[in-house]
């Protein structure tokens, strides 16, 4: 079977298209590359959507945590502490079994027990908490002069936030936020290892990699393939976030611009 | 465990729970918490040791050693998280068995990798097929500890390397001016001062390490996640005297609270440690402490 045929059969296997049965023996390198590559689609799906939704909630959380009103500050502090203080792995398990119990009470919760929604919600809340803390730190380190200048121009309230505080916060937070984005994409590998079942063998990259590793007793091929794909994804994130970083810093003199420093981290 | 536990069906709620939570399997669950603590207690110093050696290697004057240190740091930090954990345990296992195979079975003529299978002679198996169950568990736990130590050692090496570089240059120059040798400068001036710079990074790492412990489950250890899944599942009256529905949610809620409490305590302890280390240092924090002391 040629490699083109394999790609046609398994290229979209993780979404349920193409050949139904996974390869069972005589695993070729092409099959491993194709299936693991099709699994990456799910990682990108989880990462991109959680990041986009988490960004909005994180902004709200950061503003709430900085607020002087304790009815706003305390819930934000607790939210951030709960999601940053416990392992994502346990959060996945807890959420899965919580949704499973809720499913028994009402059929409205049926989709929540499948990974595409349930795991996405957990990832969304988790990244919102981590990003919220980053944004909060950035809010606190906005130069005093910037805010005073805004006041002097007669900006206040919402206008001041939208025109001055928010863009400066993003600019200061962006290098750390880039790391958080990379970190989140790495964390998407946990989805199929933590409760949420892979229905009809539609899984993510690591799901297929461990399938191959179990079948062949050889971890030296599938896991490096996963690593390869993740390095590609990481480079993509760095390119996109780097472009945004440039945009955010474009008004500054050359030497005052903040460079992106990529610091990968282990599991959260 | 208690004397009134012989007939669970007749008990009221409080007594039922006091019996239920002290059954033999629940004891295994509680022991699993000690496994987590043991893993942390063993891994943290070993990883710190690896990190110290890595950082020393990375700033060595001997070129190959410096390359080795830098390669260790950037290689482990660059590879995605969990892939490393899954990969390393099998790779280490095969490496150990391969080495034992070379030593113990010199007359072996078949290839070790037969197609996709990894086959070594019986004597080289780790642990031996005849050894008791606890040996297998301990071996698996040992592999997990080594994996954690290697991965976190690289992160610690990076933090310590940064800490060593952050010590003010003038301190080292003063030491040299007093006629100290390289080694004396390193041990008497650099090492005592670097901790205050390294501690924020190290405490961050400790938090990450705590949160990485549930990965033991993925490495096939019977840890708290394993037992929470086992014990929480629906129990029917035919198989146990304590039947209940699907309680896995509550077990994982308990684990969640355990981890939250653990990280909270760690935060408090590390903060007070930071206060102590800052004392008398040439940093903003140390200066603030000096001024706060009434004279």
Coordinates of N, CA and C in Angstrom, one line a residue, chain B residues 109-229:
Chain B
X109 N 22.8 -16.0 20.9 CA 23.1 -15.8 19.5 C 22.0 -15.1 18.7
X110 N 20.8 -15.1 19.3 CA 19.7 -14.5 18.6 C 19.7 -12.9 18.7
X111 N 19.1 -12.2 17.8 CA 19.1 -10.8 17.9 C 18.1 -10.4 19.0
X112 N 18.4 -9.2 19.6 CA 17.6 -8.8 20.8 C 16.3 -8.2 20.2
X113 N 16.4 -7.4 19.2 CA 15.2 -6.8 18.6 C 14.8 -7.7 17.4
X114 N 13.7 -8.6 17.7 CA 13.2 -9.4 16.6 C 12.0 -8.7 16.0
X115 N 12.2 -8.1 14.9 CA 11.1 -7.3 14.3 C 10.7 -6.2 15.3
X116 N 9.5 -6.3 15.8 CA 9.1 -5.3 16.8 C 9.3 -5.7 18.2
X117 N 9.7 -6.9 18.5 CA 9.8 -7.4 19.8 C 11.2 -7.2 20.4
X118 N 11.2 -6.9 21.7 CA 12.4 -6.7 22.4 C 12.6 -7.9 23.3
X119 N 13.6 -8.8 23.0 CA 13.7 -10.0 23.7 C 15.1 -10.2 24.3
X120 N 15.2 -10.3 25.6 CA 16.5 -10.6 26.2 C 16.4 -11.9 26.9
X121 N 17.5 -12.5 27.3 CA 17.4 -13.8 27.9 C 16.8 -13.7 29.3
X122 N 16.2 -14.9 29.8 CA 15.5 -14.9 31.0 C 16.2 -14.3 32.2
X123 N 17.5 -14.6 32.3 CA 18.3 -14.1 33.4 C 18.5 -12.6 33.5
X124 N 18.3 -12.0 32.3 CA 18.5 -10.6 32.2 C 17.3 -9.8 32.5
X125 N 16.1 -10.5 32.6 CA 14.9 -9.8 32.8 C 14.9 -9.0 34.2
X126 N 14.3 -7.8 34.1 CA 14.3 -7.0 35.4 C 12.8 -6.7 35.7
X127 N 12.3 -6.9 36.9 CA 12.9 -7.9 37.8 C 12.7 -9.3 37.3
X128 N 13.4 -10.2 37.9 CA 13.3 -11.6 37.4 C 11.9 -12.1 37.4
X129 N 11.5 -13.0 36.5 CA 10.2 -13.5 36.4 C 9.7 -14.2 37.6
X130 N 10.7 -14.7 38.4 CA 10.3 -15.5 39.6 C 10.2 -14.6 40.9
X131 N 10.6 -13.3 40.8 CA 10.6 -12.5 42.0 C 9.2 -12.1 42.4
X132 N 9.0 -11.9 43.7 CA 7.6 -11.6 44.2 C 7.0 -10.3 43.6
X133 N 5.7 -10.1 43.9 CA 5.0 -8.9 43.3 C 5.6 -7.6 43.8
X134 N 6.0 -7.5 45.1 CA 6.5 -6.2 45.6 C 7.7 -5.8 44.9
X135 N 8.6 -6.8 44.4 CA 9.8 -6.4 43.6 C 9.4 -5.7 42.3
X136 N 8.4 -6.2 41.7 CA 7.9 -5.6 40.4 C 7.4 -4.1 40.7
X137 N 6.7 -4.0 41.8 CA 6.2 -2.7 42.1 C 7.3 -1.7 42.4
X138 N 8.3 -2.2 43.2 CA 9.4 -1.3 43.6 C 10.2 -0.9 42.4
X139 N 10.4 -1.9 41.5 CA 11.2 -1.6 40.3 C 10.5 -0.5 39.5
X140 N 9.2 -0.7 39.3 CA 8.4 0.3 38.6 C 8.5 1.7 39.2
X141 N 8.4 1.7 40.6 CA 8.5 3.0 41.3 C 9.9 3.6 41.1
X142 N 10.9 2.7 41.2 CA 12.3 3.2 41.0 C 12.5 3.9 39.7
X143 N 12.0 3.2 38.6 CA 12.1 3.8 37.2 C 11.4 5.2 37.2
X144 N 10.2 5.2 37.9 CA 9.5 6.5 37.9 C 10.3 7.6 38.6
X145 N 11.0 7.2 39.7 CA 11.8 8.2 40.4 C 12.9 8.7 39.5
X146 N 13.6 7.8 38.8 CA 14.7 8.2 38.0 C 14.2 9.1 36.9
X147 N 13.1 8.8 36.3 CA 12.5 9.6 35.2 C 12.2 11.0 35.7
X148 N 11.5 11.1 36.8 CA 11.2 12.4 37.4 C 12.5 13.2 37.7
X149 N 13.5 12.4 38.3 CA 14.7 13.1 38.7 C 15.5 13.7 37.5
X150 N 15.5 12.9 36.4 CA 16.2 13.4 35.2 C 15.5 14.6 34.6
X151 N 14.2 14.5 34.5 CA 13.4 15.6 33.9 C 13.5 16.9 34.8
X152 N 13.2 16.7 36.1 CA 13.2 17.9 36.9 C 14.6 18.4 37.2
X153 N 15.6 17.4 37.1 CA 17.0 17.8 37.3 C 17.4 18.9 36.3
X154 N 16.9 18.7 35.0 CA 17.3 19.6 34.0 C 16.7 21.0 34.3
X155 N 15.5 21.0 34.8 CA 14.9 22.3 35.1 C 15.6 22.9 36.3
X156 N 15.9 22.1 37.3 CA 16.6 22.7 38.4 C 18.0 23.2 38.0
X157 N 18.7 22.4 37.1 CA 20.0 22.9 36.6 C 19.9 24.3 36.0
X158 N 18.8 24.5 35.2 CA 18.6 25.7 34.5 C 18.4 26.9 35.6
X159 N 17.6 26.6 36.6 CA 17.4 27.6 37.6 C 18.7 27.9 38.4
X160 N 19.4 26.8 38.8 CA 20.6 27.0 39.6 C 21.7 27.8 38.7
X161 N 21.7 27.4 37.5 CA 22.7 28.1 36.6 C 22.4 29.6 36.5
X162 N 21.1 29.9 36.4 CA 20.7 31.3 36.4 C 21.1 32.0 37.8
X163 N 20.8 31.2 38.9 CA 21.1 31.7 40.2 C 22.6 32.0 40.4
X164 N 23.4 31.1 39.9 CA 24.9 31.3 40.0 C 25.3 32.6 39.2
X165 N 24.7 32.8 38.1 CA 25.1 33.9 37.3 C 24.6 35.2 37.9
X166 N 23.5 35.1 38.7 CA 23.0 36.4 39.3 C 23.7 36.9 40.5
X167 N 24.6 36.1 41.1 CA 25.4 36.6 42.2 C 26.3 37.7 41.7
X168 N 26.2 38.9 42.4 CA 27.0 40.0 41.9 C 28.5 39.7 41.7
X169 N 28.9 40.2 40.6 CA 30.3 39.9 40.1 C 31.3 40.4 41.2
X170 N 30.9 41.6 41.8 CA 31.9 42.2 42.8 C 32.1 41.3 44.0
X171 N 31.1 40.4 44.3 CA 31.4 39.5 45.4 C 32.5 38.5 45.1
X172 N 32.5 38.0 43.9 CA 33.5 37.0 43.5 C 34.8 37.7 43.3
X173 N 34.8 39.0 42.8 CA 36.1 39.7 42.7 C 36.7 39.9 44.0
X174 N 35.9 40.3 45.0 CA 36.4 40.5 46.4 C 37.0 39.2 46.9
X175 N 36.3 38.1 46.7 CA 36.9 36.8 47.1 C 38.2 36.5 46.5
X176 N 38.3 36.8 45.2 CA 39.6 36.6 44.5 C 40.7 37.6 45.0
X177 N 40.3 38.8 45.4 CA 41.2 39.8 45.9 C 41.8 39.3 47.2
X178 N 40.9 38.5 48.0 CA 41.4 38.0 49.3 C 42.3 36.8 49.1
X179 N 42.5 36.4 47.8 CA 43.4 35.3 47.5 C 42.8 33.9 47.5
X180 N 41.5 33.9 47.4 CA 40.8 32.6 47.4 C 41.0 31.9 46.0
X181 N 41.1 30.6 46.0 CA 41.2 29.9 44.7 C 39.9 29.8 44.1
X182 N 39.8 29.3 42.9 CA 38.5 29.1 42.2 C 37.6 28.3 43.0
X183 N 38.1 27.1 43.5 CA 37.3 26.2 44.3 C 36.7 26.9 45.5
X184 N 37.6 27.6 46.2 CA 37.2 28.3 47.5 C 36.1 29.3 47.2
X185 N 36.4 30.1 46.1 CA 35.4 31.1 45.7 C 34.0 30.5 45.5
X186 N 34.1 29.4 44.7 CA 32.8 28.7 44.4 C 32.1 28.2 45.6
X187 N 32.8 27.5 46.5 CA 32.1 26.9 47.6 C 31.8 27.9 48.8
X188 N 32.7 28.9 49.0 CA 32.5 29.7 50.2 C 31.7 31.0 49.9
X189 N 31.8 31.5 48.6 CA 31.1 32.7 48.3 C 29.9 32.5 47.3
X190 N 30.2 31.8 46.3 CA 29.1 31.7 45.2 C 27.9 30.9 45.7
X191 N 28.2 29.7 46.2 CA 27.1 28.7 46.6 C 26.3 29.3 47.7
X192 N 26.8 29.8 48.8 CA 25.9 30.3 49.9 C 25.1 31.5 49.4
X193 N 25.5 32.2 48.4 CA 24.8 33.4 48.0 C 23.8 33.1 46.9
X194 N 24.0 32.0 46.1 CA 23.1 31.9 45.0 C 21.7 31.4 45.3
X195 N 21.5 30.8 46.5 CA 20.2 30.3 46.8 C 19.1 31.3 46.8
X196 N 19.4 32.5 47.3 CA 18.3 33.5 47.3 C 17.9 33.9 45.9
X197 N 18.8 33.8 45.0 CA 18.4 34.1 43.6 C 17.7 32.9 42.9
X198 N 18.1 31.7 43.4 CA 17.5 30.5 42.8 C 16.2 30.1 43.4
X199 N 15.9 30.6 44.6 CA 14.7 30.1 45.3 C 13.4 30.3 44.6
X200 N 13.1 31.5 44.1 CA 11.8 31.7 43.4 C 11.7 30.7 42.3
X201 N 12.7 30.4 41.5 CA 12.6 29.4 40.5 C 12.4 28.0 41.0
X202 N 13.2 27.7 42.1 CA 13.1 26.4 42.7 C 11.7 26.1 43.3
X203 N 11.1 27.2 43.9 CA 9.8 27.0 44.5 C 8.8 26.8 43.5
X204 N 8.9 27.5 42.4 CA 8.0 27.3 41.2 C 8.1 25.8 40.8
X205 N 9.4 25.3 40.7 CA 9.6 24.0 40.2 C 9.0 23.0 41.2
X206 N 9.1 23.3 42.5 CA 8.5 22.4 43.5 C 7.0 22.3 43.3
X207 N 6.4 23.4 43.0 CA 4.9 23.4 42.7 C 4.6 22.5 41.5
X208 N 5.4 22.7 40.5 CA 5.2 21.9 39.3 C 5.4 20.4 39.6
X209 N 6.4 20.1 40.4 CA 6.7 18.7 40.8 C 5.5 18.1 41.5
X210 N 4.9 18.9 42.5 CA 3.8 18.4 43.2 C 2.7 18.1 42.2
X211 N 2.5 19.0 41.2 CA 1.4 18.8 40.3 C 1.7 17.7 39.3
X212 N 2.9 17.3 39.2 CA 3.3 16.2 38.2 C 3.1 14.8 38.8
X213 N 2.9 14.7 40.2 CA 2.9 13.4 40.8 C 1.7 12.5 40.3
X214 N 0.5 13.1 39.9 CA -0.5 12.1 39.4 C 0.0 11.4 38.1
X215 N 1.0 11.8 37.5 CA 1.5 11.1 36.3 C 2.0 9.7 36.7
X216 N 2.3 9.5 38.0 CA 2.6 8.1 38.4 C 1.7 7.1 37.8
X217 N 0.4 7.5 37.8 CA -0.7 6.6 37.3 C -0.4 6.2 35.9
X218 N 0.1 7.1 35.1 CA 0.4 6.8 33.7 C 1.5 5.8 33.6
X219 N 2.4 5.9 34.6 CA 3.6 5.0 34.5 C 3.3 3.6 35.1
X220 N 2.0 3.4 35.4 CA 1.6 2.1 35.8 C 1.8 1.8 37.3
X221 N 1.9 2.9 38.1 CA 2.1 2.7 39.6 C 0.7 2.7 40.2
X222 N 0.4 1.9 41.2 CA -0.9 1.9 41.9 C -0.9 3.1 42.9
X223 N -1.1 4.3 42.3 CA -1.0 5.5 43.1 C -2.5 6.0 43.5
X224 N -2.6 7.2 44.0 CA -3.9 7.6 44.5 C -4.9 7.7 43.4
X225 N -4.5 8.1 42.2 CA -5.5 8.1 41.0 C -6.0 6.8 40.7
X226 N -5.1 5.8 40.8 CA -5.5 4.4 40.5 C -6.6 3.9 41.5
X227 N -6.2 4.2 42.8 CA -7.1 3.7 43.9 C -8.4 4.5 43.9
X228 N -8.4 5.8 43.6 CA -9.6 6.6 43.5 C -10.6 6.0 42.5
X229 N -10.0 5.6 41.3 CA -10.8 5.1 40.3 C -11.4 3.7 40.7

